[in-house]
mmCIF file with all atom_site columns, C-alpha atoms and ligand atoms in Angstrom:
data_model
loop_
_atom_site.group_PDB
_atom_site.id
_atom_site.type_symbol
_atom_site.label_atom_id
_atom_site.label_alt_id
_atom_site.label_comp_id
_atom_site.label_asym_id
_atom_site.label_entity_id
_atom_site.label_seq_id
_atom_site.pdbx_PDB_ins_code
_atom_site.Cartn_x
_atom_site.Cartn_y
_atom_site.Cartn_z
_atom_site.occupancy
_atom_site.B_iso_or_equiv
_atom_site.pdbx_formal_charge
_atom_site.auth_seq_id
_atom_site.auth_comp_id
_atom_site.auth_asym_id
_atom_site.auth_atom_id
_atom_site.pdbx_PDB_model_num
ATOM   1   C  CA  . UNK A 1 1   ? 87.816  105.429 90.285  1.00 67.00 ? 248 UNK A CA  1
ATOM   2   C  CA  . UNK A 1 2   ? 88.626  101.883 91.407  1.00 67.00 ? 249 UNK A CA  1
ATOM   3   C  CA  . UNK A 1 3   ? 87.351  100.565 94.523  1.00 77.00 ? 250 UNK A CA  1
ATOM   4   C  CA  . UNK A 1 4   ? 89.680  97.694  95.013  1.00 92.00 ? 251 UNK A CA  1
ATOM   5   C  CA  . UNK A 1 5   ? 92.151  97.095  98.126  1.00 97.00 ? 252 UNK A CA  1
ATOM   6   C  CA  . UNK A 1 6   ? 95.239  99.507  97.897  1.00 98.00 ? 253 UNK A CA  1
ATOM   7   C  CA  . UNK A 1 7   ? 98.397  97.416  98.441  1.00 98.00 ? 254 UNK A CA  1
ATOM   8   C  CA  . UNK A 1 8   ? 100.651 99.765  99.470  1.00 98.00 ? 255 UNK A CA  1
ATOM   9   C  CA  . UNK A 1 9   ? 104.771 99.500  98.787  1.00 97.00 ? 256 UNK A CA  1
ATOM   10  C  CA  . UNK A 1 10  ? 106.831 101.256 102.029 1.00 93.00 ? 257 UNK A CA  1
ATOM   11  C  CA  . UNK A 1 11  ? 110.426 102.295 101.323 1.00 92.00 ? 258 UNK A CA  1
ATOM   12  C  CA  . UNK A 1 12  ? 110.979 100.774 98.083  1.00 95.00 ? 259 UNK A CA  1
ATOM   13  C  CA  . UNK A 1 13  ? 113.447 103.978 97.422  1.00 93.00 ? 260 UNK A CA  1
ATOM   14  C  CA  . UNK A 1 14  ? 116.866 104.009 99.517  1.00 86.00 ? 261 UNK A CA  1
ATOM   15  C  CA  . UNK A 1 15  ? 117.676 107.497 99.689  1.00 85.00 ? 262 UNK A CA  1
ATOM   16  C  CA  . UNK A 1 16  ? 113.440 107.759 101.390 1.00 79.00 ? 263 UNK A CA  1
ATOM   17  C  CA  . UNK A 1 17  ? 114.799 104.916 103.697 1.00 77.00 ? 264 UNK A CA  1
ATOM   18  C  CA  . UNK A 1 18  ? 117.622 106.409 104.941 1.00 84.00 ? 265 UNK A CA  1
ATOM   19  C  CA  . UNK A 1 19  ? 115.173 109.336 105.464 1.00 85.00 ? 266 UNK A CA  1
ATOM   20  C  CA  . UNK A 1 20  ? 113.098 107.169 108.089 1.00 82.00 ? 267 UNK A CA  1
ATOM   21  C  CA  . UNK A 1 21  ? 116.438 106.354 109.448 1.00 82.00 ? 268 UNK A CA  1
ATOM   22  C  CA  . UNK A 1 22  ? 115.696 102.391 107.925 1.00 81.00 ? 269 UNK A CA  1
ATOM   23  C  CA  . UNK A 1 23  ? 117.653 100.525 105.278 1.00 82.00 ? 270 UNK A CA  1
ATOM   24  C  CA  . UNK A 1 24  ? 116.030 99.179  102.024 1.00 79.00 ? 271 UNK A CA  1
ATOM   25  C  CA  . UNK A 1 25  ? 114.354 96.038  102.806 1.00 85.00 ? 272 UNK A CA  1
ATOM   26  C  CA  . UNK A 1 26  ? 115.598 92.848  101.867 1.00 91.00 ? 273 UNK A CA  1
ATOM   27  C  CA  . UNK A 1 27  ? 111.964 92.154  100.570 1.00 95.00 ? 274 UNK A CA  1
ATOM   28  C  CA  . UNK A 1 28  ? 109.113 94.435  99.578  1.00 96.00 ? 275 UNK A CA  1
ATOM   29  C  CA  . UNK A 1 29  ? 107.372 95.431  102.547 1.00 95.00 ? 276 UNK A CA  1
ATOM   30  C  CA  . UNK A 1 30  ? 103.754 95.254  102.335 1.00 97.00 ? 277 UNK A CA  1
ATOM   31  C  CA  . UNK A 1 31  ? 100.738 97.487  103.901 1.00 97.00 ? 278 UNK A CA  1
ATOM   32  C  CA  . UNK A 1 32  ? 97.309  97.912  103.542 1.00 97.00 ? 279 UNK A CA  1
ATOM   33  C  CA  . UNK A 1 33  ? 95.255  100.666 102.733 1.00 97.00 ? 280 UNK A CA  1
ATOM   34  C  CA  . UNK A 1 34  ? 91.742  100.694 102.550 1.00 97.00 ? 281 UNK A CA  1
ATOM   35  C  CA  . UNK A 1 35  ? 89.701  102.250 99.357  1.00 96.00 ? 282 UNK A CA  1
ATOM   36  C  CA  . UNK A 1 36  ? 87.465  104.393 101.610 1.00 97.00 ? 283 UNK A CA  1
ATOM   37  C  CA  . UNK A 1 37  ? 90.306  106.780 102.004 1.00 98.00 ? 284 UNK A CA  1
ATOM   38  C  CA  . UNK A 1 38  ? 90.370  107.819 98.177  1.00 98.00 ? 285 UNK A CA  1
ATOM   39  C  CA  . UNK A 1 39  ? 90.056  111.003 97.159  1.00 98.00 ? 286 UNK A CA  1
ATOM   40  C  CA  . UNK A 1 40  ? 90.282  112.800 93.776  1.00 98.00 ? 287 UNK A CA  1
ATOM   41  C  CA  . UNK A 1 41  ? 91.531  115.941 92.196  1.00 98.00 ? 288 UNK A CA  1
ATOM   42  C  CA  . UNK A 1 42  ? 90.572  118.987 93.855  1.00 98.00 ? 289 UNK A CA  1
ATOM   43  C  CA  . UNK A 1 43  ? 89.173  117.484 96.899  1.00 98.00 ? 290 UNK A CA  1
ATOM   44  C  CA  . UNK A 1 44  ? 90.482  118.098 100.231 1.00 98.00 ? 291 UNK A CA  1
ATOM   45  C  CA  . UNK A 1 45  ? 92.685  116.086 102.586 1.00 98.00 ? 292 UNK A CA  1
ATOM   46  C  CA  . UNK A 1 46  ? 91.693  116.399 105.478 1.00 98.00 ? 293 UNK A CA  1
ATOM   47  C  CA  . UNK A 1 47  ? 93.316  115.469 109.376 1.00 97.00 ? 294 UNK A CA  1
ATOM   48  C  CA  . UNK A 1 48  ? 92.122  116.263 112.503 1.00 94.00 ? 295 UNK A CA  1
ATOM   49  C  CA  . UNK A 1 49  ? 94.543  116.881 116.127 1.00 95.00 ? 296 UNK A CA  1
ATOM   50  C  CA  . UNK A 1 50  ? 97.336  113.571 114.840 1.00 97.00 ? 297 UNK A CA  1
ATOM   51  C  CA  . UNK A 1 51  ? 100.349 115.213 115.155 1.00 98.00 ? 298 UNK A CA  1
ATOM   52  C  CA  . UNK A 1 52  ? 102.427 115.501 111.656 1.00 98.00 ? 299 UNK A CA  1
ATOM   53  C  CA  . UNK A 1 53  ? 100.944 114.729 108.890 1.00 98.00 ? 300 UNK A CA  1
ATOM   54  C  CA  . UNK A 1 54  ? 102.905 114.036 105.700 1.00 98.00 ? 301 UNK A CA  1
ATOM   55  C  CA  . UNK A 1 55  ? 102.746 113.349 101.850 1.00 98.00 ? 302 UNK A CA  1
ATOM   56  C  CA  . UNK A 1 56  ? 104.174 111.074 99.668  1.00 98.00 ? 303 UNK A CA  1
ATOM   57  C  CA  . UNK A 1 57  ? 104.251 110.898 96.015  1.00 98.00 ? 304 UNK A CA  1
ATOM   58  C  CA  . UNK A 1 58  ? 104.266 107.769 94.019  1.00 98.00 ? 305 UNK A CA  1
ATOM   59  C  CA  . UNK A 1 59  ? 103.233 105.505 91.102  1.00 98.00 ? 306 UNK A CA  1
ATOM   60  C  CA  . UNK A 1 60  ? 100.289 103.665 91.004  1.00 98.00 ? 307 UNK A CA  1
ATOM   61  C  CA  . UNK A 1 61  ? 99.572  100.946 89.420  1.00 98.00 ? 308 UNK A CA  1
ATOM   62  C  CA  . UNK A 1 62  ? 95.966  100.074 88.654  1.00 98.00 ? 309 UNK A CA  1
ATOM   63  C  CA  . UNK A 1 63  ? 94.996  95.830  88.186  1.00 98.00 ? 310 UNK A CA  1
ATOM   64  C  CA  . UNK A 1 64  ? 92.986  95.137  85.358  1.00 97.00 ? 311 UNK A CA  1
ATOM   65  C  CA  . UNK A 1 65  ? 92.759  91.338  85.177  1.00 97.00 ? 312 UNK A CA  1
ATOM   66  C  CA  . UNK A 1 66  ? 93.417  88.535  88.437  1.00 98.00 ? 313 UNK A CA  1
ATOM   67  C  CA  . UNK A 1 67  ? 96.657  88.343  89.436  1.00 98.00 ? 314 UNK A CA  1
ATOM   68  C  CA  . UNK A 1 68  ? 97.587  84.989  91.479  1.00 98.00 ? 315 UNK A CA  1
ATOM   69  C  CA  . UNK A 1 69  ? 101.143 83.566  91.390  1.00 98.00 ? 316 UNK A CA  1
ATOM   70  C  CA  . UNK A 1 70  ? 102.491 85.552  87.922  1.00 98.00 ? 317 UNK A CA  1
ATOM   71  C  CA  . UNK A 1 71  ? 105.956 85.810  86.987  1.00 98.00 ? 318 UNK A CA  1
ATOM   72  C  CA  . UNK A 1 72  ? 107.905 88.879  86.680  1.00 98.00 ? 319 UNK A CA  1
ATOM   73  C  CA  . UNK A 1 73  ? 107.794 88.525  83.078  1.00 98.00 ? 320 UNK A CA  1
ATOM   74  C  CA  . UNK A 1 74  ? 103.720 88.338  82.799  1.00 98.00 ? 321 UNK A CA  1
ATOM   75  C  CA  . UNK A 1 75  ? 103.123 90.656  86.008  1.00 98.00 ? 322 UNK A CA  1
ATOM   76  C  CA  . UNK A 1 76  ? 102.711 93.945  83.711  1.00 98.00 ? 323 UNK A CA  1
ATOM   77  C  CA  . UNK A 1 77  ? 100.072 92.640  81.623  1.00 98.00 ? 324 UNK A CA  1
ATOM   78  C  CA  . UNK A 1 78  ? 97.753  92.480  84.493  1.00 98.00 ? 325 UNK A CA  1
ATOM   79  C  CA  . UNK A 1 79  ? 98.098  96.447  84.769  1.00 98.00 ? 326 UNK A CA  1
ATOM   80  C  CA  . UNK A 1 80  ? 95.395  98.120  83.035  1.00 98.00 ? 327 UNK A CA  1
ATOM   81  C  CA  . UNK A 1 81  ? 95.743  101.754 83.862  1.00 98.00 ? 328 UNK A CA  1
ATOM   82  C  CA  . UNK A 1 82  ? 98.571  103.751 85.619  1.00 98.00 ? 329 UNK A CA  1
ATOM   83  C  CA  . UNK A 1 83  ? 97.855  106.725 87.767  1.00 98.00 ? 330 UNK A CA  1
ATOM   84  C  CA  . UNK A 1 84  ? 99.776  109.366 90.468  1.00 98.00 ? 331 UNK A CA  1
ATOM   85  C  CA  . UNK A 1 85  ? 98.766  108.542 94.027  1.00 98.00 ? 332 UNK A CA  1
ATOM   86  C  CA  . UNK A 1 86  ? 99.798  110.586 97.123  1.00 98.00 ? 333 UNK A CA  1
ATOM   87  C  CA  . UNK A 1 87  ? 100.250 107.849 100.326 1.00 98.00 ? 334 UNK A CA  1
ATOM   88  C  CA  . UNK A 1 88  ? 99.527  110.678 103.144 1.00 98.00 ? 335 UNK A CA  1
ATOM   89  C  CA  . UNK A 1 89  ? 100.688 109.343 106.283 1.00 98.00 ? 336 UNK A CA  1
ATOM   90  C  CA  . UNK A 1 90  ? 100.004 110.919 109.784 1.00 98.00 ? 337 UNK A CA  1
ATOM   91  C  CA  . UNK A 1 91  ? 104.075 110.122 110.724 1.00 97.00 ? 338 UNK A CA  1
ATOM   92  C  CA  . UNK A 1 92  ? 103.706 110.613 114.467 1.00 97.00 ? 339 UNK A CA  1
ATOM   93  C  CA  . UNK A 1 93  ? 100.787 108.551 114.985 1.00 97.00 ? 340 UNK A CA  1
ATOM   94  C  CA  . UNK A 1 94  ? 103.302 105.941 112.632 1.00 97.00 ? 341 UNK A CA  1
ATOM   95  C  CA  . UNK A 1 95  ? 106.411 105.937 114.172 1.00 95.00 ? 342 UNK A CA  1
ATOM   96  C  CA  . UNK A 1 96  ? 104.750 105.960 117.556 1.00 97.00 ? 343 UNK A CA  1
ATOM   97  C  CA  . UNK A 1 97  ? 103.502 102.127 116.116 1.00 97.00 ? 344 UNK A CA  1
ATOM   98  C  CA  . UNK A 1 98  ? 106.936 101.646 114.294 1.00 93.00 ? 345 UNK A CA  1
ATOM   99  C  CA  . UNK A 1 99  ? 108.617 101.992 117.925 1.00 95.00 ? 346 UNK A CA  1
ATOM   100 C  CA  . UNK A 1 100 ? 106.133 100.163 119.985 1.00 97.00 ? 347 UNK A CA  1
ATOM   101 C  CA  . UNK A 1 101 ? 105.833 97.390  117.101 1.00 96.00 ? 348 UNK A CA  1
ATOM   102 C  CA  . UNK A 1 102 ? 102.303 97.798  116.571 1.00 96.00 ? 349 UNK A CA  1
ATOM   103 C  CA  . UNK A 1 103 ? 100.749 98.043  112.897 1.00 95.00 ? 350 UNK A CA  1
ATOM   104 C  CA  . UNK A 1 104 ? 100.389 101.692 111.722 1.00 95.00 ? 351 UNK A CA  1
ATOM   105 C  CA  . UNK A 1 105 ? 97.676  100.928 110.027 1.00 96.00 ? 352 UNK A CA  1
ATOM   106 C  CA  . UNK A 1 106 ? 95.767  103.707 111.722 1.00 97.00 ? 353 UNK A CA  1
ATOM   107 C  CA  . UNK A 1 107 ? 98.093  106.137 110.757 1.00 98.00 ? 354 UNK A CA  1
ATOM   108 C  CA  . UNK A 1 108 ? 97.670  105.631 105.996 1.00 98.00 ? 355 UNK A CA  1
ATOM   109 C  CA  . UNK A 1 109 ? 93.916  104.463 106.931 1.00 98.00 ? 356 UNK A CA  1
ATOM   110 C  CA  . UNK A 1 110 ? 92.310  107.683 107.117 1.00 98.00 ? 357 UNK A CA  1
ATOM   111 C  CA  . UNK A 1 111 ? 89.448  109.051 104.934 1.00 98.00 ? 358 UNK A CA  1
ATOM   112 C  CA  . UNK A 1 112 ? 90.744  111.258 102.823 1.00 98.00 ? 359 UNK A CA  1
ATOM   113 C  CA  . UNK A 1 113 ? 94.574  109.987 103.177 1.00 98.00 ? 360 UNK A CA  1
ATOM   114 C  CA  . UNK A 1 114 ? 94.909  108.514 99.683  1.00 98.00 ? 361 UNK A CA  1
ATOM   115 C  CA  . UNK A 1 115 ? 94.826  111.118 96.667  1.00 98.00 ? 362 UNK A CA  1
ATOM   116 C  CA  . UNK A 1 116 ? 94.528  109.802 93.220  1.00 98.00 ? 363 UNK A CA  1
ATOM   117 C  CA  . UNK A 1 117 ? 94.736  111.331 89.504  1.00 98.00 ? 364 UNK A CA  1
ATOM   118 C  CA  . UNK A 1 118 ? 92.549  110.285 87.435  1.00 97.00 ? 365 UNK A CA  1
ATOM   119 C  CA  . UNK A 1 119 ? 93.957  106.958 86.056  1.00 97.00 ? 366 UNK A CA  1
ATOM   120 C  CA  . UNK A 1 120 ? 95.637  106.711 82.476  1.00 98.00 ? 367 UNK A CA  1
ATOM   121 C  CA  . UNK A 1 121 ? 95.332  103.609 80.383  1.00 98.00 ? 368 UNK A CA  1
ATOM   122 C  CA  . UNK A 1 122 ? 98.744  101.649 80.829  1.00 98.00 ? 369 UNK A CA  1
ATOM   123 C  CA  . UNK A 1 123 ? 99.681  101.590 76.865  1.00 97.00 ? 370 UNK A CA  1
ATOM   124 C  CA  . UNK A 1 124 ? 99.573  105.147 76.761  1.00 97.00 ? 371 UNK A CA  1
ATOM   125 C  CA  . UNK A 1 125 ? 102.383 105.005 79.377  1.00 97.00 ? 372 UNK A CA  1
ATOM   126 C  CA  . UNK A 1 126 ? 105.962 104.665 77.539  1.00 94.00 ? 373 UNK A CA  1
ATOM   127 C  CA  . UNK A 1 127 ? 108.120 103.188 80.261  1.00 97.00 ? 374 UNK A CA  1
ATOM   128 C  CA  . UNK A 1 128 ? 106.593 102.838 83.760  1.00 97.00 ? 375 UNK A CA  1
ATOM   129 C  CA  . UNK A 1 129 ? 110.268 102.334 84.912  1.00 97.00 ? 376 UNK A CA  1
ATOM   130 C  CA  . UNK A 1 130 ? 111.654 105.819 83.796  1.00 97.00 ? 377 UNK A CA  1
ATOM   131 C  CA  . UNK A 1 131 ? 108.783 107.927 85.007  1.00 98.00 ? 378 UNK A CA  1
ATOM   132 C  CA  . UNK A 1 132 ? 109.575 111.445 86.882  1.00 98.00 ? 379 UNK A CA  1
ATOM   133 C  CA  . UNK A 1 133 ? 107.722 111.576 90.034  1.00 98.00 ? 380 UNK A CA  1
ATOM   134 C  CA  . UNK A 1 134 ? 107.400 115.142 91.143  1.00 98.00 ? 381 UNK A CA  1
ATOM   135 C  CA  . UNK A 1 135 ? 105.547 117.052 94.240  1.00 98.00 ? 382 UNK A CA  1
ATOM   136 C  CA  . UNK A 1 136 ? 105.242 120.546 94.680  1.00 98.00 ? 383 UNK A CA  1
ATOM   137 C  CA  . UNK A 1 137 ? 103.568 122.280 98.429  1.00 98.00 ? 384 UNK A CA  1
ATOM   138 C  CA  . UNK A 1 138 ? 102.576 125.548 97.788  1.00 98.00 ? 385 UNK A CA  1
ATOM   139 C  CA  . UNK A 1 139 ? 104.859 125.710 94.119  1.00 98.00 ? 386 UNK A CA  1
ATOM   140 C  CA  . UNK A 1 140 ? 108.039 124.414 96.051  1.00 98.00 ? 387 UNK A CA  1
ATOM   141 C  CA  . UNK A 1 141 ? 109.261 121.244 94.787  1.00 98.00 ? 388 UNK A CA  1
ATOM   142 C  CA  . UNK A 1 142 ? 109.494 119.075 98.025  1.00 97.00 ? 389 UNK A CA  1
ATOM   143 C  CA  . UNK A 1 143 ? 110.040 115.682 96.125  1.00 97.00 ? 390 UNK A CA  1
ATOM   144 C  CA  . UNK A 1 144 ? 111.784 114.871 92.913  1.00 97.00 ? 391 UNK A CA  1
ATOM   145 C  CA  . UNK A 1 145 ? 112.585 111.407 92.027  1.00 96.00 ? 392 UNK A CA  1
ATOM   146 C  CA  . UNK A 1 146 ? 112.463 108.599 89.103  1.00 97.00 ? 393 UNK A CA  1
ATOM   147 C  CA  . UNK A 1 147 ? 110.865 105.332 89.079  1.00 97.00 ? 394 UNK A CA  1
ATOM   148 C  CA  . UNK A 1 148 ? 114.301 104.310 88.006  1.00 96.00 ? 395 UNK A CA  1
ATOM   149 C  CA  . UNK A 1 149 ? 115.641 104.294 91.767  1.00 95.00 ? 396 UNK A CA  1
ATOM   150 C  CA  . UNK A 1 150 ? 112.727 102.001 93.082  1.00 96.00 ? 397 UNK A CA  1
ATOM   151 C  CA  . UNK A 1 151 ? 113.936 99.000  94.610  1.00 95.00 ? 398 UNK A CA  1
ATOM   152 C  CA  . UNK A 1 152 ? 111.492 96.594  93.397  1.00 97.00 ? 399 UNK A CA  1
ATOM   153 C  CA  . UNK A 1 153 ? 110.589 97.306  89.932  1.00 97.00 ? 400 UNK A CA  1
ATOM   154 C  CA  . UNK A 1 154 ? 106.519 97.326  89.027  1.00 98.00 ? 401 UNK A CA  1
ATOM   155 C  CA  . UNK A 1 155 ? 107.099 93.641  87.837  1.00 98.00 ? 402 UNK A CA  1
ATOM   156 C  CA  . UNK A 1 156 ? 108.914 92.249  91.020  1.00 98.00 ? 403 UNK A CA  1
ATOM   157 C  CA  . UNK A 1 157 ? 106.207 93.604  93.451  1.00 98.00 ? 404 UNK A CA  1
ATOM   158 C  CA  . UNK A 1 158 ? 103.341 92.721  91.210  1.00 98.00 ? 405 UNK A CA  1
ATOM   159 C  CA  . UNK A 1 159 ? 104.956 89.051  91.260  1.00 98.00 ? 406 UNK A CA  1
ATOM   160 C  CA  . UNK A 1 160 ? 105.445 89.274  94.919  1.00 98.00 ? 407 UNK A CA  1
ATOM   161 C  CA  . UNK A 1 161 ? 102.312 90.351  96.067  1.00 98.00 ? 408 UNK A CA  1
ATOM   162 C  CA  . UNK A 1 162 ? 100.437 87.620  93.813  1.00 98.00 ? 409 UNK A CA  1
ATOM   163 C  CA  . UNK A 1 163 ? 102.266 84.757  95.674  1.00 98.00 ? 410 UNK A CA  1
ATOM   164 C  CA  . UNK A 1 164 ? 100.347 85.600  98.873  1.00 98.00 ? 411 UNK A CA  1
ATOM   165 C  CA  . UNK A 1 165 ? 97.422  87.724  98.151  1.00 97.00 ? 412 UNK A CA  1
ATOM   166 C  CA  . UNK A 1 166 ? 95.332  87.418  95.017  1.00 98.00 ? 413 UNK A CA  1
ATOM   167 C  CA  . UNK A 1 167 ? 95.445  90.980  92.929  1.00 98.00 ? 414 UNK A CA  1
ATOM   168 C  CA  . UNK A 1 168 ? 91.838  91.489  91.314  1.00 97.00 ? 415 UNK A CA  1
ATOM   169 C  CA  . UNK A 1 169 ? 90.206  94.081  88.649  1.00 97.00 ? 416 UNK A CA  1
ATOM   170 C  CA  . UNK A 1 170 ? 90.586  97.378  90.051  1.00 97.00 ? 417 UNK A CA  1
ATOM   171 C  CA  . UNK A 1 171 ? 92.980  96.541  92.716  1.00 98.00 ? 418 UNK A CA  1
ATOM   172 C  CA  . UNK A 1 172 ? 95.553  99.488  93.388  1.00 98.00 ? 419 UNK A CA  1
ATOM   173 C  CA  . UNK A 1 173 ? 99.166  99.455  93.510  1.00 98.00 ? 420 UNK A CA  1
ATOM   174 C  CA  . UNK A 1 174 ? 101.387 102.311 95.352  1.00 98.00 ? 421 UNK A CA  1
ATOM   175 C  CA  . UNK A 1 175 ? 104.856 101.399 94.586  1.00 98.00 ? 422 UNK A CA  1
ATOM   176 C  CA  . UNK A 1 176 ? 106.457 103.590 97.531  1.00 97.00 ? 423 UNK A CA  1
ATOM   177 C  CA  . UNK A 1 177 ? 107.798 106.960 97.614  1.00 96.00 ? 424 UNK A CA  1
ATOM   178 C  CA  . UNK A 1 178 ? 111.376 109.083 96.683  1.00 95.00 ? 425 UNK A CA  1
ATOM   179 C  CA  . UNK A 1 179 ? 112.901 111.031 99.180  1.00 93.00 ? 426 UNK A CA  1
ATOM   180 C  CA  . UNK A 1 180 ? 111.844 114.483 100.835 1.00 94.00 ? 427 UNK A CA  1
ATOM   181 C  CA  . UNK A 1 181 ? 109.220 113.324 102.413 1.00 95.00 ? 428 UNK A CA  1
ATOM   182 C  CA  . UNK A 1 182 ? 108.016 116.578 104.186 1.00 96.00 ? 429 UNK A CA  1
ATOM   183 C  CA  . UNK A 1 183 ? 104.973 118.178 107.080 1.00 97.00 ? 430 UNK A CA  1
ATOM   184 C  CA  . UNK A 1 184 ? 102.133 119.317 105.973 1.00 98.00 ? 431 UNK A CA  1
ATOM   185 C  CA  . UNK A 1 185 ? 100.341 122.699 107.357 1.00 98.00 ? 432 UNK A CA  1
ATOM   186 C  CA  . UNK A 1 186 ? 96.746  124.166 107.048 1.00 97.00 ? 433 UNK A CA  1
ATOM   187 C  CA  . UNK A 1 187 ? 95.535  125.437 103.874 1.00 98.00 ? 434 UNK A CA  1
ATOM   188 C  CA  . UNK A 1 188 ? 99.130  124.048 102.127 1.00 98.00 ? 435 UNK A CA  1
ATOM   189 C  CA  . UNK A 1 189 ? 98.608  122.991 98.371  1.00 98.00 ? 436 UNK A CA  1
ATOM   190 C  CA  . UNK A 1 190 ? 100.056 119.884 97.482  1.00 98.00 ? 437 UNK A CA  1
ATOM   191 C  CA  . UNK A 1 191 ? 100.393 118.885 93.829  1.00 98.00 ? 438 UNK A CA  1
ATOM   192 C  CA  . UNK A 1 192 ? 101.687 115.542 92.854  1.00 98.00 ? 439 UNK A CA  1
ATOM   193 C  CA  . UNK A 1 193 ? 102.791 114.862 89.520  1.00 98.00 ? 440 UNK A CA  1
ATOM   194 C  CA  . UNK A 1 194 ? 103.895 112.789 87.221  1.00 98.00 ? 441 UNK A CA  1
ATOM   195 C  CA  . UNK A 1 195 ? 104.874 113.683 83.412  1.00 97.00 ? 442 UNK A CA  1
ATOM   196 C  CA  . UNK A 1 196 ? 102.718 111.842 81.080  1.00 95.00 ? 443 UNK A CA  1
ATOM   197 C  CA  . UNK A 1 197 ? 100.613 110.409 83.432  1.00 98.00 ? 444 UNK A CA  1
ATOM   198 C  CA  . UNK A 1 198 ? 99.029  113.046 85.387  1.00 98.00 ? 445 UNK A CA  1
ATOM   199 C  CA  . UNK A 1 199 ? 98.427  116.027 88.308  1.00 98.00 ? 446 UNK A CA  1
ATOM   200 C  CA  . UNK A 1 200 ? 96.412  115.021 91.439  1.00 98.00 ? 447 UNK A CA  1
ATOM   201 C  CA  . UNK A 1 201 ? 96.080  118.733 93.479  1.00 98.00 ? 448 UNK A CA  1
ATOM   202 C  CA  . UNK A 1 202 ? 94.664  118.951 96.875  1.00 98.00 ? 449 UNK A CA  1
ATOM   203 C  CA  . UNK A 1 203 ? 94.185  121.530 99.763  1.00 98.00 ? 450 UNK A CA  1
ATOM   204 C  CA  . UNK A 1 204 ? 95.285  120.260 103.336 1.00 98.00 ? 451 UNK A CA  1
ATOM   205 C  CA  . UNK A 1 205 ? 93.312  121.411 105.937 1.00 98.00 ? 452 UNK A CA  1
ATOM   206 C  CA  . UNK A 1 206 ? 93.521  120.303 109.648 1.00 96.00 ? 453 UNK A CA  1
ATOM   207 C  CA  . UNK A 1 207 ? 89.642  119.838 110.327 1.00 82.00 ? 454 UNK A CA  1
HETATM 208 MG MG1 . MG  B 2 .   ? 104.212 105.265 100.740 1.00 79.07 ? 198 MG  B MG1 1
#
C-alpha cells in the first residue's frame, strides 16, 4: 500500500457538484487526506457519532516518480499505478465547516476513511479517460459514472497540482466522484469498482 500524501479533488464531475448545490469549479479544487486513513479490501470503515457519512467512488492515480511543474503532455508518465478509491466523507461535518468557511479536513480524514483497492500497473489500463466507476451498497447500485465525464482529466490534475506541490513516488491522487453519493448505515456493505482496475469492498460500522 502506498503511504505518501493523498491529494483529493473536489467536485470534478458536474452532476456531483450539482447534487452538492455547487457549480463545477473553474480550477481544480484540492484538499488533502492523511495516509493514516488508508484501509484495504475487506477492512471495516468505522465512524463514531459524527452524523451522516457518505461513500464516494473515485479513480486513484498513484505517482511513480517525482513530478514538479510537469506539463499535461508529460503528466501521465509520472503515474505508475491506478486503484479504486472510496473518499469516505462525514457529510454533516463537512457541510457545517463549509457553511462556516472553515476547513473540512476532519470530515475527510478520520481513520478508515480512505479504502483503496490493491493498485495495478498503469500500463495494464487501456485508457484512464474511459473507465467506468460503479459503487454498490448491499448489492444496490448507488453510483455509476465514467472518467470521460471529469471536469479536469487526470493529466490536467497532475500538472495543476505539480505547479504548487511536488508529487512524490507513493503519493495518491483521488480524482473526484461522480453523482449518486448517499449515506451509509451500520452494517452496510460498500463495494467500489472500476472494471479492469479492481474492487474495494468494506463493511460500514458505527463504533
Ligand atoms: Mg471525493
